[in-house]
mmCIF file of C-alpha atoms and ligand atoms in Angstrom:
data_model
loop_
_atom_site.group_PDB
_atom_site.id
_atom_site.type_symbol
_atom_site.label_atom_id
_atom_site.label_comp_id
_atom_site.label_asym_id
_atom_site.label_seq_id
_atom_site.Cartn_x
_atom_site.Cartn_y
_atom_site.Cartn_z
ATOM 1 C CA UNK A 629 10.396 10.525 -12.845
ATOM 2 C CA UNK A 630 7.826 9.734 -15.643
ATOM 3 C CA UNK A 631 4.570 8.994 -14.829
ATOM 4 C CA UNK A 632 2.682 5.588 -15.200
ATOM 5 C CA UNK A 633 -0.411 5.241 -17.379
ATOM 6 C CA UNK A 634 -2.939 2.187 -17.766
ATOM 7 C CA UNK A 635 -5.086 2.833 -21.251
ATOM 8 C CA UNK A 636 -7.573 0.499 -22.108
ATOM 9 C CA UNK A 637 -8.729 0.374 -25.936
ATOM 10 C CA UNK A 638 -12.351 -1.506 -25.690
ATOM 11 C CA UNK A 639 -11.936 -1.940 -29.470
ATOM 12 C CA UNK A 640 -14.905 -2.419 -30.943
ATOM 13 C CA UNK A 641 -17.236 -4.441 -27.962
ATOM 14 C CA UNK A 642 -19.832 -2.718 -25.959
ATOM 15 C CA UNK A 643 -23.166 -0.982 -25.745
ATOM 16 C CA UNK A 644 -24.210 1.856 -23.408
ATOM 17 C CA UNK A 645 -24.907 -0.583 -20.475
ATOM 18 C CA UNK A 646 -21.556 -2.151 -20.811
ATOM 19 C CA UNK A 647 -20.093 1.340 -20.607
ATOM 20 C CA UNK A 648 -21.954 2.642 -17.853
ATOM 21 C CA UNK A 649 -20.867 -0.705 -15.777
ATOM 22 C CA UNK A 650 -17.194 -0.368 -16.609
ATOM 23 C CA UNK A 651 -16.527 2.948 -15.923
ATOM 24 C CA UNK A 652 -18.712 2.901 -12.860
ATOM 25 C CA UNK A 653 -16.182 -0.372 -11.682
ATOM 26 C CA UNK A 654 -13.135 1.481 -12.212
ATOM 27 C CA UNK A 655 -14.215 4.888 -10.604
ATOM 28 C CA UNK A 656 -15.283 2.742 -7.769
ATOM 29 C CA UNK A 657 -11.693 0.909 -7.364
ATOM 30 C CA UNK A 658 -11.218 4.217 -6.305
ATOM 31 C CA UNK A 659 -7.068 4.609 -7.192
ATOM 32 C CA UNK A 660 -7.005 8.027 -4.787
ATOM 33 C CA UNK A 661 -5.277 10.164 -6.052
ATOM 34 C CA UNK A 662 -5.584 8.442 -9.491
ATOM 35 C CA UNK A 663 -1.707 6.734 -9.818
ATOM 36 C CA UNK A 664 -1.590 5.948 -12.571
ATOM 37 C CA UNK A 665 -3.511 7.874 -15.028
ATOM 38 C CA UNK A 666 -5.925 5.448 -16.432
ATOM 39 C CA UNK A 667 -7.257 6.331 -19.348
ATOM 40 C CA UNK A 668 -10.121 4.418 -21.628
ATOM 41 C CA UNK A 669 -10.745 4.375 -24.963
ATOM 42 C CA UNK A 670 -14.061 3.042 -26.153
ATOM 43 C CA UNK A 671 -15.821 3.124 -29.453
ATOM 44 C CA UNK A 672 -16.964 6.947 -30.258
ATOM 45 C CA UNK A 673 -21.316 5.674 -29.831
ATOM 46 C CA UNK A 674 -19.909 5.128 -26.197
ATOM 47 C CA UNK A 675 -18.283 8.264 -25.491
ATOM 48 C CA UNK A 676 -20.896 10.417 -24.437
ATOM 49 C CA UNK A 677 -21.932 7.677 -21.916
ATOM 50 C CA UNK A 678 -18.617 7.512 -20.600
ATOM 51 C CA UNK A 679 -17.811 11.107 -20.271
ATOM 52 C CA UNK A 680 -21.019 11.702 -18.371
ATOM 53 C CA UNK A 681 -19.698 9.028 -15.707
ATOM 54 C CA UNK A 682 -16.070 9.945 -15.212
ATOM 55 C CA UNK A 683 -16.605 13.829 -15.786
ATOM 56 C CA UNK A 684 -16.264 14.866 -12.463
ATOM 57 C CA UNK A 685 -13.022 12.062 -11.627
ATOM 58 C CA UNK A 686 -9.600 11.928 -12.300
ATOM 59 C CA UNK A 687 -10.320 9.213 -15.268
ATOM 60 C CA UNK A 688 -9.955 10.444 -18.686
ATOM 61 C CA UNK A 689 -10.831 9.297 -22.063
ATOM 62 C CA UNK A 690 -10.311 9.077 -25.604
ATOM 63 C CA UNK A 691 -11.017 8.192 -29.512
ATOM 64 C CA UNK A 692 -10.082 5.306 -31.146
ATOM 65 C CA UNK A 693 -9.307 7.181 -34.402
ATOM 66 C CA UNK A 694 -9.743 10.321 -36.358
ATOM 67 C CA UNK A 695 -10.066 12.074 -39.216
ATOM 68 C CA UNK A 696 -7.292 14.364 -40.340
ATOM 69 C CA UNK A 697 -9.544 16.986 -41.751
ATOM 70 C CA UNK A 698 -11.359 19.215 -39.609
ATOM 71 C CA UNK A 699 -14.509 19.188 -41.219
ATOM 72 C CA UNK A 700 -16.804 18.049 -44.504
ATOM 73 C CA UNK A 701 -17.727 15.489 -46.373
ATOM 74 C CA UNK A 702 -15.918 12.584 -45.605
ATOM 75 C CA UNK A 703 -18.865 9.797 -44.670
ATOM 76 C CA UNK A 704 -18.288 7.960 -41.478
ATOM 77 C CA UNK A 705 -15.414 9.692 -40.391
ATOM 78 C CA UNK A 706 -15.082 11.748 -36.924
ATOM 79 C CA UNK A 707 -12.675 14.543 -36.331
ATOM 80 C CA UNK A 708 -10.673 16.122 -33.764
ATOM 81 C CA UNK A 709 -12.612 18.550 -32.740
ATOM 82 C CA UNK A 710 -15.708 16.235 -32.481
ATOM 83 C CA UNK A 711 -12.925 13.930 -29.851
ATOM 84 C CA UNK A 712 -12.785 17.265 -27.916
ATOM 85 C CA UNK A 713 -16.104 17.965 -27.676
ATOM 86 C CA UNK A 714 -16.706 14.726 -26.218
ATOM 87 C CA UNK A 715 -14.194 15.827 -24.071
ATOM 88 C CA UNK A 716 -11.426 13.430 -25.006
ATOM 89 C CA UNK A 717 -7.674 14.021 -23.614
ATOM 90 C CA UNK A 718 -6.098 11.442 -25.907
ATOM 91 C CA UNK A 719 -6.598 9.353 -29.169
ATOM 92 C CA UNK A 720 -4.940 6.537 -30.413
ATOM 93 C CA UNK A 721 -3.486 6.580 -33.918
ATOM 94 C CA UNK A 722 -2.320 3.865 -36.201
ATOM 95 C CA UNK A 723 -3.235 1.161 -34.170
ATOM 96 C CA UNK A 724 -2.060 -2.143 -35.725
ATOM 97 C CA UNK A 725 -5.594 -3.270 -36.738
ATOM 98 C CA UNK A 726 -6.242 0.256 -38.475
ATOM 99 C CA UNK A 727 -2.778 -0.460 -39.929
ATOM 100 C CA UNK A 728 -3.167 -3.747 -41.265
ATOM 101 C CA UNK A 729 -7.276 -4.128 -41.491
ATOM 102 C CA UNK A 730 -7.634 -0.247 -42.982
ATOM 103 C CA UNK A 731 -4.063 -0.374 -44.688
ATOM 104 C CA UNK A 732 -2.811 2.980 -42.711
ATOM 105 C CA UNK A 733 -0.048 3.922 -43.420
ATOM 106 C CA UNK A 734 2.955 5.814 -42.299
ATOM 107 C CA UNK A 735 2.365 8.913 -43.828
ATOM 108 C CA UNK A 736 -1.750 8.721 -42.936
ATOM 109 C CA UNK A 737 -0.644 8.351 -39.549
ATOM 110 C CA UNK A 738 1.926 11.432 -39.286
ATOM 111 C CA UNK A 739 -1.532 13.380 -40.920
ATOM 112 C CA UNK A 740 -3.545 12.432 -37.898
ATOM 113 C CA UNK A 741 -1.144 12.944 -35.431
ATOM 114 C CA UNK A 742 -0.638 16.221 -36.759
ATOM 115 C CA UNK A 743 -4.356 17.518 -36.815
ATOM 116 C CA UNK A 744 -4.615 15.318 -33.180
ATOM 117 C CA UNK A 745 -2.010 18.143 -31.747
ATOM 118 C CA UNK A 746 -3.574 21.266 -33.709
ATOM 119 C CA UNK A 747 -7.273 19.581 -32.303
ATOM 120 C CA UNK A 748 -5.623 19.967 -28.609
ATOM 121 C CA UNK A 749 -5.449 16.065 -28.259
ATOM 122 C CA UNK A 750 -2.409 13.970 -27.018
ATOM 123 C CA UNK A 751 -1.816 10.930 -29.942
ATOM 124 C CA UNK A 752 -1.170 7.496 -28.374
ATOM 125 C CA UNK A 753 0.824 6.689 -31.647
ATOM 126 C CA UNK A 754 1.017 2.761 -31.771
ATOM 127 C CA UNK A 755 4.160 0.852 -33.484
ATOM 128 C CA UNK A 756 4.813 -2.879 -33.865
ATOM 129 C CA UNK A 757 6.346 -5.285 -35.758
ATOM 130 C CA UNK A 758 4.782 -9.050 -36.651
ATOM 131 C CA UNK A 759 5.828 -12.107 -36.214
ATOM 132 C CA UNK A 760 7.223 -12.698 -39.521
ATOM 133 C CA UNK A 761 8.883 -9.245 -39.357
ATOM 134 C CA UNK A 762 10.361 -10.558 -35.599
ATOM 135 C CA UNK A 763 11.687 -13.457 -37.052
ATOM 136 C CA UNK A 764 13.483 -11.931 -39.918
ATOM 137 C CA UNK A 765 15.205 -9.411 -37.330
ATOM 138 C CA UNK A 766 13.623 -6.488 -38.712
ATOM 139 C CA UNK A 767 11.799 -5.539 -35.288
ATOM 140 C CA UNK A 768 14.229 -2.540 -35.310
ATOM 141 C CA UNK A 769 14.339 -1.323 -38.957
ATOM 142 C CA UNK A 770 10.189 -1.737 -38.384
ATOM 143 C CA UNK A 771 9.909 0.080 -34.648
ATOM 144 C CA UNK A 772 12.527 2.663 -36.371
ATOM 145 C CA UNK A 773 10.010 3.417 -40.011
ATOM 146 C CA UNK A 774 7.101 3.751 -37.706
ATOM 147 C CA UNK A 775 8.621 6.210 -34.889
ATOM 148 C CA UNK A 776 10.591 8.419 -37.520
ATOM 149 C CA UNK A 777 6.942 8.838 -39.296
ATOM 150 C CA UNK A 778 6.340 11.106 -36.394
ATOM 151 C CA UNK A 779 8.982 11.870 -34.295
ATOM 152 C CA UNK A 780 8.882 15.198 -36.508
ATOM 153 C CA UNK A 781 5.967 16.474 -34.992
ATOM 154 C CA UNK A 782 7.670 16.490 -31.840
ATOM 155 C CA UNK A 783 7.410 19.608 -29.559
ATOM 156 C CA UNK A 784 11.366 20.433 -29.681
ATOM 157 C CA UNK A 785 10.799 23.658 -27.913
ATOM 158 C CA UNK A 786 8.995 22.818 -24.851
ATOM 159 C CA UNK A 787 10.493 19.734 -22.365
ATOM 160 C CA UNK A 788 7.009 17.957 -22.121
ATOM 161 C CA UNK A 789 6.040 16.124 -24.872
ATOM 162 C CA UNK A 790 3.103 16.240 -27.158
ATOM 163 C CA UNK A 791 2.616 12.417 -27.972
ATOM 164 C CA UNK A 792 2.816 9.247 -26.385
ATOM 165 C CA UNK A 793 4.178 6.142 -27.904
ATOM 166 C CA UNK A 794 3.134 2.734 -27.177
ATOM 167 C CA UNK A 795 4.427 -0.518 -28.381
ATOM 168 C CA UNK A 796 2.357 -3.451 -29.090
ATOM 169 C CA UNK A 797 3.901 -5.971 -31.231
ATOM 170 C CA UNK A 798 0.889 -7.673 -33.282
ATOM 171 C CA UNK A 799 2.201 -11.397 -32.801
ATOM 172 C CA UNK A 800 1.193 -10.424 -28.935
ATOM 173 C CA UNK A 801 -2.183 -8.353 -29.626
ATOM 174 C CA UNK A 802 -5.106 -10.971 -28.114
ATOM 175 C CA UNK A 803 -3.010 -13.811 -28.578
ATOM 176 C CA UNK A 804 -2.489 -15.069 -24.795
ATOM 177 C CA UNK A 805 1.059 -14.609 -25.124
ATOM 178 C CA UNK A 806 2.806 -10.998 -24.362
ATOM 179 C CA UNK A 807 6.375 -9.988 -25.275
ATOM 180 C CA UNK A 808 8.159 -10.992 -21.971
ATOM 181 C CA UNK A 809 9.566 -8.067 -20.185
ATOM 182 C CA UNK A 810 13.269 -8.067 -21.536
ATOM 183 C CA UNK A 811 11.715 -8.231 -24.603
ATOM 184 C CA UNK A 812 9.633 -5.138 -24.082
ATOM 185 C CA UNK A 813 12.026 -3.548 -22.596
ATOM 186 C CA UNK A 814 14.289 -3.996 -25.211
ATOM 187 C CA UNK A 815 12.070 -2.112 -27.934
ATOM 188 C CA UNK A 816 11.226 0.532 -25.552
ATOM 189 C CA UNK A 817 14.995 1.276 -25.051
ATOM 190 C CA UNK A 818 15.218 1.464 -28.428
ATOM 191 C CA UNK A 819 12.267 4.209 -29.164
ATOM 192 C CA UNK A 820 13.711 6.320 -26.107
ATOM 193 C CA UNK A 821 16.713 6.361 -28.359
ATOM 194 C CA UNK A 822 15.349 7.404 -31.375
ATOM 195 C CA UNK A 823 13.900 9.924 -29.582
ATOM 196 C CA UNK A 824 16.814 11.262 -28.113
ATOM 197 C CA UNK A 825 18.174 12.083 -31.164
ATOM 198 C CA UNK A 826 15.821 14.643 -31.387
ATOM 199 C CA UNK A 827 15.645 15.702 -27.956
ATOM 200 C CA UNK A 828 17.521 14.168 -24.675
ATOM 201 C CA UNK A 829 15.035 16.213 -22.826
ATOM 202 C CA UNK A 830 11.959 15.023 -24.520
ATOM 203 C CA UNK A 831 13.074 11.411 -24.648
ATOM 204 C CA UNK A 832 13.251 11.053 -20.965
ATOM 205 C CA UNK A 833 9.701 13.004 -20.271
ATOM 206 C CA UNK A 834 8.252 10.613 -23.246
ATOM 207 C CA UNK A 835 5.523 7.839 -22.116
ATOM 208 C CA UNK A 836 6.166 4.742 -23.779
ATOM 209 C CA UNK A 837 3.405 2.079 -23.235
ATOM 210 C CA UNK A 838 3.293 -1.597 -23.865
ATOM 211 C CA UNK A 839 0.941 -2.974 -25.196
ATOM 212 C CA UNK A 840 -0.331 -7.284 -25.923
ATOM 213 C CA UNK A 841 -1.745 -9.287 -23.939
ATOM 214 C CA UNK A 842 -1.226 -7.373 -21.143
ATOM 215 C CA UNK A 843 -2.949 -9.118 -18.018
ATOM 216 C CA UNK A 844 -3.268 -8.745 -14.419
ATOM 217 C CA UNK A 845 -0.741 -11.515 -13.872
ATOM 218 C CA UNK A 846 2.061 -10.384 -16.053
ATOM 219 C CA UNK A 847 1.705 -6.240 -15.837
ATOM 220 C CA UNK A 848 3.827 -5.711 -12.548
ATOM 221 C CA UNK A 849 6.566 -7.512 -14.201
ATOM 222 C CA UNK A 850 6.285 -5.216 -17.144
ATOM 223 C CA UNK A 851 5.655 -1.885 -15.826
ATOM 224 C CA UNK A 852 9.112 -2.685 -13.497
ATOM 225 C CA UNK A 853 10.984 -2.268 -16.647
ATOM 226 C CA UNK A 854 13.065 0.562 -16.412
ATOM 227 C CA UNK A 855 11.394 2.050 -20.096
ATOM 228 C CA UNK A 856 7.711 0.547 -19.558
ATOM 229 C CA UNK A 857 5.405 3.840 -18.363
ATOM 230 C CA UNK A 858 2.762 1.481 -18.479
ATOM 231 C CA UNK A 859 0.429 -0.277 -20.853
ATOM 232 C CA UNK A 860 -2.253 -0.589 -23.536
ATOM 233 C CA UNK A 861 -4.721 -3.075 -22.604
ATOM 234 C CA UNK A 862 -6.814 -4.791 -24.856
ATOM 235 C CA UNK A 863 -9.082 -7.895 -24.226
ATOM 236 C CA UNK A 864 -8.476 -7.014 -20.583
ATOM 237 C CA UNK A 865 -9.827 -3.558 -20.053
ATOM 238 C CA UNK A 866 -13.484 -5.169 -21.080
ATOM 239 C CA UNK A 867 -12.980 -7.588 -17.800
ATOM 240 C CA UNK A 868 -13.513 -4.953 -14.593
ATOM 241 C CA UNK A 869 -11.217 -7.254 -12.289
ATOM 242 C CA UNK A 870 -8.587 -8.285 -14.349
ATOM 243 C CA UNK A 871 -7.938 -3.997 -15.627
ATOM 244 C CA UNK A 872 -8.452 -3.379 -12.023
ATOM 245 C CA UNK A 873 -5.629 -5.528 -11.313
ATOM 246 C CA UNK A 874 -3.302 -4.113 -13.890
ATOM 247 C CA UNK A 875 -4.036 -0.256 -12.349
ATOM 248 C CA UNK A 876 -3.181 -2.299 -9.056
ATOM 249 C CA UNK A 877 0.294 -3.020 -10.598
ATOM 250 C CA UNK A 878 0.959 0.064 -11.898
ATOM 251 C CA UNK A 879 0.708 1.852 -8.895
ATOM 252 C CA UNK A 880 3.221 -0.149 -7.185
ATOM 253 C CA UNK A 881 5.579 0.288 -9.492
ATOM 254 C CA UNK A 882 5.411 3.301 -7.580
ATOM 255 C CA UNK A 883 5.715 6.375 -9.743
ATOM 256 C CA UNK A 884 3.838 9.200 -8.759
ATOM 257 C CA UNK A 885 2.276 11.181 -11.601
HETATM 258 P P1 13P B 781 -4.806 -7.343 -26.111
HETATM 259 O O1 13P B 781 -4.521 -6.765 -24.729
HETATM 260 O O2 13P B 781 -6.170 -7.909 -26.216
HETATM 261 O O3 13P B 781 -3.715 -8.227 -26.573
HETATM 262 O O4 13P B 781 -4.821 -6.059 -27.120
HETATM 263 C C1 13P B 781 -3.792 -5.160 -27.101
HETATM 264 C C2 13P B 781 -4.176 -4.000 -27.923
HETATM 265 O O5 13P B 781 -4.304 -4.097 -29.129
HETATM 266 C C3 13P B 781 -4.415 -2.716 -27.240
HETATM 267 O O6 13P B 781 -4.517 -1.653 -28.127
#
């Protein structure tokens, strides 16, 4: 059985106080052991702050974005190995706004993935389609350009995979309204597939989050689908009760980690 996860990307919102709060409120919700793995990812000025509240839990962290050279001069940007020394797990790559705001594209994204795994990080590589795209029918042909981009940096020889993939269709990112759960489900049938053609194995150990609009009223519906591991929480991970709530759901969906 695959485990559930609750992420929650804080974008960019917060200052050290806000950090120090938030983590504090989740620690304290006090999800013993922690089921599901909840994860945060706040901007990289909060990171420090963060890490020196949840270093001694079961809550882990991560980047935003990175770099995909190790070192030098490349102004403003922050690389892998500065993510692990923060002690970051994870990192999210090719988020839709870095996509569409930053114009990343497919083959940028493969490049950070890539120096994610060499950096000892696990990518949270993010796929989507938008509303237009929905509405033509190309949800598929989209999902499929975006998960083939990295699929080849899949760990074939080891059963536990190296990434994680999560979903979030950008006519659902902090608009109110989330994909309903057939619809999720749908997309997330449709990545385990693509995976499996590259590994049976791998596909059914692979974490596939959703993501939009995800809120405490609609995530126990979600995570009961049978290919939703959990979810990638936007506008709701900044609001202690309402993330508390969706951790609530996820562990009664009742996977054990
Ligand atoms: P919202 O939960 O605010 O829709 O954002 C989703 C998201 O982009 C998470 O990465």
């Amino acid at each position: 059985m695959r485990p559930i996860m609750v992420a929650g990307n804080w974008k960019m919102n917060g200052l050290s106080a806000d950090a120090v709060h938030l983590t504090q409120a989740i620690l304290h919700a006090e999800m013993e052991p922690m089921r599901p793995e909840v994860v945060i990812f706040p901007p990289f000025t909060l990171l420090h702050a963060v890490s020196q509240e949840a270093k001694s839990s079961a809550l882990r962290w991560g980047g935003q974005n990175l770099f995909w050279e190790a070192s030098g001069a490349y102004t403003g940007e922050i690389s892998g190995a500065m993510l692990r020394d923060m002690g970051c797990r994870y990192v999210l790559i090719g988020h839709s706004e870095r996509r569409q705001i930053f114009a990343e594209s497919d083959a940028q994204v493969a490049q950070k993935v890539k120096v994610a795994l060499l950096s000892g990080l696990t990518p949270v590589v993010c796929v989507g389609e938008t509303e237009a795209e929905r509405a033509q029918g190309a949800t598929e042909a989209v999902i499929h350009r975006q998960v083939e981009a990295v699929l080849p940096l899949l760990n074939l020889e080891t059963s536990q995979p190296n990434m994680i993939i999560a979903y979030e269709p950008i006519w659902a990112i902090g608009t109110g309204l989330s994909a309903s759960p057939e619809q999720a489900q749908a997309v997330h049938a449709f990545i385990r597939g693509l995976v499996a053609a590259y590994s049976t194995q791998l596909a059914k150990r692979l974490l596939l989050l959703y993501g939009g609009s995800v809120k405490g009223n609609n995530a126990a519906a979600l995570f009961g689908q049978t290919d939703i591991d959990g979810g990638l929480v936007g506008g709701a991970s900044l609001q202690v009760g309402e993330f508390i709530q969706i951790c609530r759901a996820a562990e009664l969906a009742g996977r054990g980690g």
